[in-house]
CSV table of C-alpha atoms and ligand atoms in Angstrom, one decimal:
chain,number,residue,atom,x,y,z
W,335,MET,CA,70.0,46.3,-1.8
W,336,PRO,CA,66.0,45.9,-1.3
W,337,LYS,CA,64.5,49.3,-2.1
W,338,THR,CA,64.1,51.6,1.0
W,339,ILE,CA,61.5,54.7,1.1
W,340,LYS,CA,61.7,57.5,3.5
W,341,ILE,CA,58.2,58.7,4.7
W,342,PHE,CA,57.0,62.0,5.9
W,343,SER,CA,53.3,61.4,8.0
W,344,PRO,CA,51.9,65.1,9.2
W,345,ALA,CA,51.1,66.3,12.7
W,346,THR,CA,47.1,66.5,12.9
W,347,VAL,CA,44.3,68.8,15.1
W,348,ALA,CA,41.4,66.6,15.8
W,349,ASN,CA,37.8,67.3,17.1
W,350,VAL,CA,38.3,71.0,15.5
W,351,ALA,CA,36.5,72.2,18.8
W,352,CYS,CA,32.7,70.7,18.1
W,353,GLY,CA,33.5,67.8,16.2
W,354,PHE,CA,34.6,65.5,19.0
W,355,ASP,CA,36.1,61.9,17.7
W,356,VAL,CA,34.7,62.8,13.8
W,357,LEU,CA,36.6,65.9,12.3
W,358,GLY,CA,40.4,66.4,12.0
W,359,PHE,CA,42.6,68.4,9.8
W,360,ALA,CA,46.5,67.6,8.6
W,361,LEU,CA,49.5,70.2,9.5
W,362,ASN,CA,52.1,70.8,7.0
W,363,SER,CA,54.5,70.4,10.0
W,364,PRO,CA,55.5,69.0,12.3
W,365,GLY,CA,55.6,65.4,11.0
W,366,ASP,CA,57.2,61.4,12.0
W,367,GLU,CA,59.3,60.6,9.5
W,368,ILE,CA,60.3,56.9,9.1
W,369,SER,CA,62.1,55.0,6.5
W,370,MET,CA,61.0,51.6,5.6
W,371,ALA,CA,62.0,48.6,3.3
W,372,LEU,CA,60.8,44.7,2.6
W,373,ASN,CA,63.1,42.4,4.4
W,374,GLY,CA,62.4,39.0,3.6
W,375,SER,CA,62.3,37.9,6.9
W,376,GLY,CA,59.0,37.8,7.3
W,377,SER,CA,58.8,39.7,10.7
W,378,VAL,CA,58.3,43.2,11.4
W,379,GLU,CA,62.0,44.8,12.8
W,380,LEU,CA,61.8,48.1,14.1
W,381,ARG,CA,64.5,50.7,15.1
W,382,ASP,CA,64.4,53.9,16.9
W,383,GLU,CA,66.3,56.7,16.0
W,384,THR,CA,64.5,59.3,18.0
W,385,PRO,CA,65.2,60.7,21.6
W,386,TYR,CA,61.6,58.9,22.8
W,387,ARG,CA,62.6,55.8,23.7
W,388,LEU,CA,59.5,53.8,21.6
W,389,PRO,CA,57.9,50.9,22.6
W,390,LEU,CA,59.6,48.4,20.0
W,391,SER,CA,57.6,45.2,21.0
W,392,PRO,CA,55.4,44.6,18.1
W,393,GLU,CA,52.1,44.6,20.3
W,394,LYS,CA,52.9,47.7,22.0
W,395,ASN,CA,54.4,49.8,18.8
W,396,VAL,CA,51.3,51.6,17.0
W,397,THR,CA,53.4,51.4,13.5
W,398,ALA,CA,53.8,47.9,14.1
W,399,VAL,CA,49.7,47.1,15.3
W,400,ALA,CA,48.7,48.9,12.4
W,401,LEU,CA,50.8,47.4,9.8
W,402,GLN,CA,50.0,43.9,11.2
W,403,SER,CA,46.2,44.6,10.7
W,404,MET,CA,46.8,45.8,7.1
W,405,LEU,CA,49.0,42.6,6.6
W,406,ASN,CA,46.2,40.3,8.0
W,407,ALA,CA,43.7,41.6,5.8
W,408,LEU,CA,46.0,40.8,2.7
W,409,GLN,CA,46.6,37.5,4.5
W,410,SER,CA,50.5,38.3,4.3
W,411,LYS,CA,53.9,37.5,5.2
W,412,GLN,CA,55.7,40.2,4.3
W,413,GLY,CA,58.6,41.5,6.6
W,414,PHE,CA,59.6,44.8,7.0
W,415,THR,CA,62.3,47.1,8.7
W,416,ILE,CA,61.3,50.5,10.1
W,417,THR,CA,63.3,53.0,11.5
W,418,PHE,CA,62.0,55.7,13.2
W,419,LEU,CA,64.5,58.8,12.5
W,420,SER,CA,62.4,61.5,13.9
W,421,LYS,CA,58.6,62.1,15.8
W,422,ILE,CA,56.0,64.3,16.8
W,423,MET,CA,56.6,64.3,20.8
W,424,PRO,CA,54.0,61.8,22.0
W,425,GLY,CA,51.3,63.1,24.2
W,426,SER,CA,51.2,66.6,22.8
W,427,GLY,CA,47.5,66.3,21.2
W,428,ILE,CA,48.6,66.9,17.6
W,429,GLY,CA,48.2,63.3,16.5
W,430,SER,CA,51.6,61.5,17.4
W,431,SER,CA,50.0,58.2,17.5
W,432,ALA,CA,48.1,58.7,14.3
W,433,ALA,CA,51.0,60.1,12.3
W,434,SER,CA,53.5,57.1,13.0
W,435,ALA,CA,50.2,54.4,12.7
W,436,ALA,CA,49.4,56.5,9.3
W,437,ALA,CA,53.3,56.0,7.9
W,438,GLY,CA,53.8,52.2,8.5
W,439,VAL,CA,50.4,51.9,6.8
W,440,PHE,CA,51.2,54.1,3.8
W,441,GLY,CA,55.0,52.7,3.4
W,442,ALA,CA,54.0,49.5,4.0
W,443,ASN,CA,50.9,50.4,0.6
W,444,GLU,CA,53.6,51.6,-1.2
W,445,LEU,CA,56.2,48.8,-0.7
W,446,LEU,CA,53.5,46.3,-2.1
W,447,GLY,CA,52.3,47.9,-4.8
W,448,CYS,CA,49.2,50.2,-3.8
W,449,PRO,CA,46.7,47.3,-2.8
W,450,PHE,CA,44.4,49.8,-1.0
W,451,THR,CA,43.1,53.2,-1.2
W,452,ARG,CA,44.1,56.3,1.3
W,453,ARG,CA,40.5,55.7,2.7
W,454,GLN,CA,41.0,52.4,2.8
W,455,LEU,CA,44.1,52.4,5.0
W,456,VAL,CA,42.4,54.6,7.9
W,457,GLU,CA,40.7,51.2,9.1
W,458,PHE,CA,44.3,49.8,9.5
W,459,ALA,CA,45.6,53.2,11.1
W,460,MET,CA,42.8,52.8,13.6
W,461,GLN,CA,43.7,49.9,14.9
W,462,GLY,CA,47.2,51.6,15.9
W,463,GLU,CA,45.0,54.3,17.7
W,464,ARG,CA,43.3,51.6,19.7
W,465,ALA,CA,47.0,49.9,21.0
W,466,ALA,CA,48.0,53.9,21.7
W,467,SER,CA,45.1,54.9,23.8
W,468,GLY,CA,42.0,52.4,24.1
W,469,THR,CA,40.0,53.5,21.3
W,470,ALA,CA,40.0,53.3,17.6
W,471,HIS,CA,38.9,57.0,16.9
W,472,ALA,CA,39.9,58.2,13.4
W,473,ASP,CA,39.7,62.0,13.4
W,474,ASN,CA,43.7,62.0,13.5
W,475,VAL,CA,44.2,59.2,11.3
W,476,ALA,CA,41.9,60.3,8.3
W,477,PRO,CA,43.2,63.4,7.9
W,478,ALA,CA,46.9,62.3,8.3
W,479,LEU,CA,46.2,59.6,5.6
W,480,MET,CA,43.8,61.6,3.4
W,481,GLY,CA,45.3,65.4,3.9
W,482,GLY,CA,42.7,68.3,4.1
W,483,PHE,CA,40.0,68.5,6.8
W,484,THR,CA,37.9,65.1,7.2
W,485,LEU,CA,35.1,63.9,8.5
W,486,VAL,CA,34.2,60.8,10.0
W,487,ARG,CA,30.2,60.5,9.4
W,488,SER,CA,30.0,57.0,10.7
W,489,TYR,CA,32.5,54.6,12.5
W,490,ALA,CA,30.2,51.5,12.0
W,491,PRO,CA,30.4,51.3,8.5
W,492,LEU,CA,33.4,53.4,8.4
W,493,ASP,CA,32.3,56.4,6.4
W,494,VAL,CA,35.6,59.1,5.8
W,495,ILE,CA,34.3,62.3,4.1
W,496,PRO,CA,37.0,64.6,2.5
W,497,ILE,CA,35.6,68.6,3.4
W,498,PRO,CA,37.0,70.9,1.1
W,499,SER,CA,38.4,74.4,2.8
W,500,PRO,CA,39.2,77.9,1.6
W,501,PRO,CA,43.1,79.1,2.2
W,502,ILE,CA,43.0,79.2,6.1
W,503,PHE,CA,46.1,79.0,9.0
W,504,ALA,CA,46.2,77.3,11.7
W,505,ALA,CA,48.5,78.3,15.0
W,506,VAL,CA,49.2,75.4,17.7
W,507,VAL,CA,51.1,76.0,20.8
W,508,HIS,CA,52.1,73.3,22.6
W,509,PRO,CA,52.9,73.8,25.9
W,510,GLN,CA,55.7,71.1,27.7
W,511,ILE,CA,53.4,68.8,29.5
W,512,GLU,CA,51.8,65.6,29.0
W,513,VAL,CA,48.1,64.6,29.0
W,514,ARG,CA,47.8,61.2,27.5
W,515,THR,CA,44.9,60.7,25.6
W,516,SER,CA,43.5,57.6,27.5
W,517,ASP,CA,43.6,59.8,30.7
W,518,SER,CA,41.6,63.1,28.9
W,519,ARG,CA,38.9,60.4,27.7
W,520,LYS,CA,38.7,58.6,31.3
W,521,ILE,CA,37.2,61.9,32.5
W,522,LEU,CA,35.0,62.8,30.0
W,523,ARG,CA,31.4,62.7,31.1
W,524,HIS,CA,29.3,59.9,29.4
W,525,GLU,CA,25.9,61.5,29.1
W,526,VAL,CA,25.1,64.8,27.1
W,527,PRO,CA,21.8,66.7,27.8
W,528,ILE,CA,20.2,67.9,25.3
W,529,LYS,CA,20.6,71.1,25.0
W,530,LYS,CA,24.4,71.0,24.8
W,531,ALA,CA,24.2,68.3,22.2
W,532,VAL,CA,21.5,70.5,20.2
W,533,GLU,CA,24.3,73.3,20.7
W,534,GLN,CA,27.0,71.4,19.5
W,535,TRP,CA,25.6,69.5,16.3
W,536,GLY,CA,24.2,73.2,15.1
W,537,ASN,CA,28.3,74.7,15.5
W,538,LEU,CA,29.8,71.3,13.7
W,539,ALA,CA,27.3,71.7,10.8
W,540,GLY,CA,27.9,75.4,10.7
W,541,LEU,CA,31.8,74.3,10.8
W,542,VAL,CA,31.5,72.2,7.8
W,543,ALA,CA,29.0,74.8,6.3
W,544,GLY,CA,31.5,77.7,6.2
W,545,LEU,CA,34.6,75.4,5.2
W,546,PHE,CA,32.8,74.3,1.9
W,547,THR,CA,31.2,77.8,0.9
W,548,GLY,CA,34.8,79.4,2.5
W,549,ASP,CA,32.5,81.6,4.4
W,550,TYR,CA,35.1,82.6,7.5
W,551,ASP,CA,32.9,84.6,9.8
W,552,LEU,CA,30.4,81.2,10.0
W,553,ILE,CA,33.3,79.0,10.5
W,554,GLY,CA,34.4,81.4,13.4
W,555,ARG,CA,31.1,81.6,14.8
W,556,SER,CA,30.9,77.6,14.9
W,557,LEU,CA,34.5,77.3,16.8
W,558,HIS,CA,32.9,76.3,20.0
W,559,ASP,CA,32.8,73.5,21.7
W,560,VAL,CA,30.2,73.0,24.6
W,561,ILE,CA,30.8,69.4,25.6
W,562,VAL,CA,34.2,68.4,26.0
W,563,GLU,CA,36.4,71.4,26.1
W,564,PRO,CA,34.9,72.5,29.7
W,565,VAL,CA,36.1,69.3,30.9
W,566,ARG,CA,39.7,69.0,29.5
W,567,ALA,CA,40.6,73.1,29.8
W,568,LEU,CA,41.0,71.6,33.8
W,569,LEU,CA,44.1,69.8,32.4
W,570,ILE,CA,45.7,72.7,30.7
W,571,PRO,CA,47.0,75.8,32.7
W,572,GLU,CA,45.8,78.7,31.5
W,573,PHE,CA,43.5,77.6,28.8
W,574,TYR,CA,40.6,80.4,29.0
W,575,ALA,CA,43.4,83.2,29.4
W,576,ILE,CA,45.4,82.0,26.4
W,577,LYS,CA,41.9,81.2,24.2
W,578,GLN,CA,40.8,84.8,25.3
W,579,ALA,CA,44.4,86.1,24.6
W,580,ALA,CA,44.5,84.1,20.9
W,581,LEU,CA,40.7,85.5,20.0
W,582,ASP,CA,41.8,89.1,21.0
W,583,ALA,CA,45.1,88.5,18.5
W,584,GLY,CA,42.4,88.3,15.5
W,585,ALA,CA,41.8,84.3,15.5
W,586,LEU,CA,38.5,83.1,14.2
W,587,GLY,CA,38.1,80.5,16.8
W,588,CYS,CA,40.1,78.6,19.5
W,589,SER,CA,39.7,75.5,21.1
W,590,ILE,CA,41.8,72.4,22.6
W,591,SER,CA,43.6,70.0,19.8
W,592,GLY,CA,42.6,66.8,20.0
W,593,SER,CA,43.0,65.6,23.8
W,594,GLY,CA,45.4,68.4,24.6
W,595,PRO,CA,47.4,69.7,25.8
W,596,SER,CA,47.7,71.9,22.5
W,597,ILE,CA,45.8,74.2,21.8
W,598,PHE,CA,45.1,75.1,18.4
W,599,THR,CA,43.4,78.4,16.4
W,600,LEU,CA,42.1,78.9,12.9
W,601,SER,CA,42.9,82.4,11.1
W,602,ARG,CA,42.2,84.0,7.6
W,603,SER,CA,45.9,85.0,7.1
W,604,GLU,CA,49.5,83.3,7.8
W,605,ALA,CA,50.0,87.0,9.3
W,606,THR,CA,47.4,86.6,11.9
W,607,ALA,CA,47.9,83.4,12.8
W,608,GLN,CA,51.6,84.0,13.5
W,609,LYS,CA,50.5,87.0,15.6
W,610,VAL,CA,48.0,84.7,17.6
W,611,ALA,CA,51.1,82.4,17.8
W,612,LEU,CA,52.6,84.7,19.6
W,613,ALA,CA,50.0,86.1,21.9
W,614,MET,CA,49.2,82.3,22.8
W,615,ARG,CA,53.0,81.5,23.5
W,616,TYR,CA,53.0,84.8,25.9
W,617,GLY,CA,50.5,83.1,28.0
W,618,PHE,CA,52.4,80.3,28.8
W,619,ASP,CA,55.8,82.3,28.9
W,620,ARG,CA,54.1,84.6,31.7
W,621,VAL,CA,53.5,81.8,33.8
W,622,GLY,CA,57.0,80.1,33.2
W,623,ILE,CA,55.6,77.1,31.1
W,624,GLU,CA,57.8,76.1,28.3
W,625,ASN,CA,56.2,75.8,24.9
W,626,HIS,CA,56.4,75.1,20.9
W,627,ALA,CA,54.5,77.0,18.5
W,628,PHE,CA,53.5,76.0,14.9
W,629,VAL,CA,51.9,77.9,11.9
W,630,SER,CA,50.6,76.0,9.2
W,631,SER,CA,48.1,76.1,6.7
W,632,VAL,CA,46.0,73.3,6.2
W,633,ASN,CA,48.4,69.7,4.3
W,634,LYS,CA,46.0,68.4,1.6
W,635,GLU,CA,48.0,66.1,0.8
W,636,GLY,CA,48.5,64.2,4.2
W,637,VAL,CA,51.5,61.4,4.4
W,638,ARG,CA,53.9,61.0,1.6
W,639,VAL,CA,56.7,59.5,0.2
W,640,VAL,CA,59.7,62.1,0.2
W,641,GLU,CA,62.6,59.8,-1.0
V,1656,HSE,N1,39.1,62.6,19.0
V,1656,HSE,C1,40.1,62.2,19.9
V,1656,HSE,C2,40.0,62.9,21.5
V,1656,HSE,C3,41.4,62.7,19.9
V,1656,HSE,O1,39.8,63.6,21.6
V,1656,HSE,O2,40.1,62.3,22.7
V,1656,HSE,C4,42.7,62.7,19.9
V,1656,HSE,O3,44.2,63.0,19.6
């Protein structure tokens, strides 16, 4: 019997308000689970046990695309059997495609004796994101693979920096509406007025400084997105009412998670994050939108072997 490993790959919150395409962090749950084994056939065989009818052709499946880019770099003709056991709901804004891409390259790397570091795997997982949304952004795959908060300082060449953080708790609420990343990228403006750019990079630098020094007030003052949120908020019913409710319940800050529709907050304590999650859920319940909430500390490890 070939060795089979089971992988857990975490959900992630990208952008973190002011860091569009460059900042993200990993959650402890939810996440994807896959099992993976070498199969000696020279091809990648995919099996889906999730309720989501994942695309199983190797050119369309994000896990297979990411894995193939890694095998190309190794000039390897290894075959793998991958079974998707459970999955973050696609189109939720918490890094569903990134978790799948990270799981595939991480699992293959483990089965092949770890030729790459986690940081090196980011470049391959990004190819899965390209297949999913048309853009090889790394702000979900980097924290999924490396854990914690990560900053993509540069894409060419890729330069991913781990950012330390104090104890901090995310509450994420996912309304049951689907927003495709490719669609919510199409509506963005391509030019940014310099005044807005100055505000945004001031906040991004403030957020990174606050995370490094554990200055919660600075983190809270910096969690503002003046460029992307005002455009994408239109895709999320009740966004501003829910954001206000989260801040009133004690969140340090609140914005759209990745490309939405999930909304994330950060709080100092788990108790506050729970209170914030309830306040946000009520905002959706009130208008009859089904929703789920996740409260999590920051996952410092990232994708891992569970069995
Ligand atoms: N930075 C990406 C975006 C994240 O906002 O489009 C997608 O999850």
